[in-house]
Amino acid sequence: MSDLRDPAPYDALLLLSFGGPEGPDDVVPFLANVTRGRGIPEERLKEVGKHYFLFGGVSLINAQNRALLDALRKDFAEHGPALPVYWGNRNWAPYLTDTLREMTEAGHRRIAVLATSAYASYSGCRQYRENLAESLAVLEAEGLPVPRVDKLRHYFNHPGFVTPMVDGVLASLADLPEDVRAGAHLAFTTHSIPTSAADTSGPVDAHGDGGAYVAEHLDVARLIVDAVREETGVEYPWQLVYQSRSGAPHIPWLEPDICDHLEALHADGVPAVVMAPIGFVSDHMEVLYDLDTEATAKAAELGLPVRRSATVGADPRFAAAVRELVLERAATERGQDGQRCALGSLGPAHDLCPVGCCPARALKPAAAGADSPYA
């Protein structure tokens, strides 16, 4: 039984996230971090940042990460393993490099990493791995011992991630007026990405039309639809749609956009819609603005009743799932068979990102993969 709670070889867990501004003065510097190297002028960054200014210049992502950090520490304290949990961001304080430096100076040498992105894609996986490699290179240049970092597998189909979203959809359906509930449609939303990035997401054998990115989201949507049917007896029509596009108009991105989808549903006489943001771990800016503000305003304009279901956030079941992910990976690293929980048709994702998985346009070193310079 003790082996089941043994975190060895890991001596710490790192919660790795995107980061966000926590006040008006942070917005432009934060966006400059996000877009570094693209030569975007400050005036354009101010325009892009208008969504943040609508909310006082604050993204809730940092507060939500603090809540998740507390939930992880509480779960670990109650159930084991006795691992310290740290938090670092790619684009805002606490910065990843600073956190890894703190962990290294505290003596940690083998670190499990949980990224707040559940699916395979360049921006949701490899870019985090590139940031890890950049930070490790800084530590190496400073003469510090370089820890080994292992990124935990994609958890899109873990029961602890899926089940809270099922409950969120059920609650949203129950909140709709009774006279429109039975005819409601489910719109499962995720971040749009360039079709070229989608098509090359995941391992090479998963590349193709939408790649692993689309396939994984479709699998989660089907899981939720099936669970809702079992609970309500109703097979609700559904579609995977996209939001938060930010690229140049001439570059193809995944479609349809949620607002266009709402217009199409309304034109077809659909009486109500539940928007389920399955592509997001927490209610950060893309959810608050693109769904709660922009899409909800579009629905009001159409006279279409909508509800937005909850993201997983700091749900205790998700914290427990993270514990299970750490312990299963620890068992694998010790050469033992760990229980690998996964729902749906795709099975548990790989532990180690293979060569060619979610490639970038410009090749950069990436940690925690088969091609990592930091084995």
PDB file of N, CA and C in Angstrom, residues 118 153-159 161-162 219-220 223 341-349:
ATOM      1  N   ALA A 118      -4.896  21.030 -20.769  1.00  0.00           N
ATOM      2  CA  ALA A 118      -5.201  19.606 -20.707  1.00  0.00           C
ATOM      3  C   ALA A 118      -4.980  18.864 -22.012  1.00  0.00           C
ATOM      4  N   ARG A 153       1.343  13.811 -18.010  1.00  0.00           N
ATOM      5  CA  ARG A 153       0.628  13.588 -19.269  1.00  0.00           C
ATOM      6  C   ARG A 153      -0.618  14.468 -19.391  1.00  0.00           C
ATOM      7  N   HIS A 154      -1.099  14.591 -20.619  1.00  0.00           N
ATOM      8  CA  HIS A 154      -2.353  15.309 -20.857  1.00  0.00           C
ATOM      9  C   HIS A 154      -3.489  14.605 -20.116  1.00  0.00           C
ATOM     10  N   TYR A 155      -4.319  15.399 -19.457  1.00  0.00           N
ATOM     11  CA  TYR A 155      -5.335  14.837 -18.571  1.00  0.00           C
ATOM     12  C   TYR A 155      -6.750  15.145 -19.037  1.00  0.00           C
ATOM     13  N   PHE A 156      -6.918  15.457 -20.316  1.00  0.00           N
ATOM     14  CA  PHE A 156      -8.229  15.836 -20.849  1.00  0.00           C
ATOM     15  C   PHE A 156      -9.297  14.784 -20.581  1.00  0.00           C
ATOM     16  N   ASN A 157      -8.912  13.495 -20.557  1.00  0.00           N
ATOM     17  CA  ASN A 157      -9.906  12.436 -20.385  1.00  0.00           C
ATOM     18  C   ASN A 157      -9.814  11.748 -19.025  1.00  0.00           C
ATOM     19  N   HIS A 158      -9.141  12.379 -18.080  1.00  0.00           N
ATOM     20  CA  HIS A 158      -9.096  11.829 -16.718  1.00  0.00           C
ATOM     21  C   HIS A 158     -10.455  12.063 -16.050  1.00  0.00           C
ATOM     22  N   PRO A 159     -10.988  11.072 -15.343  1.00  0.00           N
ATOM     23  CA  PRO A 159     -12.293  11.259 -14.691  1.00  0.00           C
ATOM     24  C   PRO A 159     -12.363  12.495 -13.797  1.00  0.00           C
ATOM     25  N   PHE A 161     -11.095  15.306 -14.287  1.00  0.00           N
ATOM     26  CA  PHE A 161     -11.255  16.502 -15.125  1.00  0.00           C
ATOM     27  C   PHE A 161     -12.612  16.504 -15.812  1.00  0.00           C
ATOM     28  N   VAL A 162     -13.064  15.345 -16.269  1.00  0.00           N
ATOM     29  CA  VAL A 162     -14.308  15.261 -17.035  1.00  0.00           C
ATOM     30  C   VAL A 162     -15.539  15.370 -16.138  1.00  0.00           C
ATOM     31  N   ASP A 219     -13.544  13.814 -28.177  1.00  0.00           N
ATOM     32  CA  ASP A 219     -13.716  12.686 -27.275  1.00  0.00           C
ATOM     33  C   ASP A 219     -14.300  13.143 -25.944  1.00  0.00           C
ATOM     34  N   VAL A 220     -13.811  14.267 -25.421  1.00  0.00           N
ATOM     35  CA  VAL A 220     -14.344  14.794 -24.165  1.00  0.00           C
ATOM     36  C   VAL A 220     -15.797  15.225 -24.337  1.00  0.00           C
ATOM     37  N   LEU A 223     -17.980  12.219 -24.257  1.00  0.00           N
ATOM     38  CA  LEU A 223     -18.088  11.708 -22.892  1.00  0.00           C
ATOM     39  C   LEU A 223     -19.133  12.487 -22.102  1.00  0.00           C
ATOM     40  N   CYS A 341      -5.708   6.170 -15.195  1.00  0.00           N
ATOM     41  CA  CYS A 341      -7.138   6.400 -15.380  1.00  0.00           C
ATOM     42  C   CYS A 341      -7.385   7.239 -16.631  1.00  0.00           C
ATOM     43  N   ALA A 342      -8.322   6.788 -17.462  1.00  0.00           N
ATOM     44  CA  ALA A 342      -8.715   7.550 -18.647  1.00  0.00           C
ATOM     45  C   ALA A 342     -10.081   7.070 -19.103  1.00  0.00           C
ATOM     46  N   LEU A 343     -10.913   8.010 -19.492  1.00  0.00           N
ATOM     47  CA  LEU A 343     -12.223   7.711 -20.046  1.00  0.00           C
ATOM     48  C   LEU A 343     -12.173   7.848 -21.572  1.00  0.00           C
ATOM     49  N   GLY A 344     -13.229   7.372 -22.245  1.00  0.00           N
ATOM     50  CA  GLY A 344     -13.336   7.600 -23.675  1.00  0.00           C
ATOM     51  C   GLY A 344     -12.565   6.605 -24.509  1.00  0.00           C
ATOM     52  N   SER A 345     -12.410   6.951 -25.778  1.00  0.00           N
ATOM     53  CA  SER A 345     -11.861   6.010 -26.751  1.00  0.00           C
ATOM     54  C   SER A 345     -10.364   6.161 -26.986  1.00  0.00           C
ATOM     55  N   LEU A 346      -9.748   7.227 -26.477  1.00  0.00           N
ATOM     56  CA  LEU A 346      -8.360   7.512 -26.824  1.00  0.00           C
ATOM     57  C   LEU A 346      -7.345   6.929 -25.850  1.00  0.00           C
ATOM     58  N   GLY A 347      -7.788   6.590 -24.655  1.00  0.00           N
ATOM     59  CA  GLY A 347      -6.867   6.029 -23.676  1.00  0.00           C
ATOM     60  C   GLY A 347      -5.961   7.087 -23.066  1.00  0.00           C
ATOM     61  N   PRO A 348      -5.124   6.694 -22.102  1.00  0.00           N
ATOM     62  CA  PRO A 348      -4.222   7.658 -21.461  1.00  0.00           C
ATOM     63  C   PRO A 348      -3.158   8.146 -22.430  1.00  0.00           C
ATOM     64  N   ALA A 349      -2.833   9.419 -22.342  1.00  0.00           N
ATOM     65  CA  ALA A 349      -1.833  10.031 -23.218  1.00  0.00           C
ATOM     66  C   ALA A 349      -0.429   9.551 -22.833  1.00  0.00           C
TER      67      ALA A 349
END
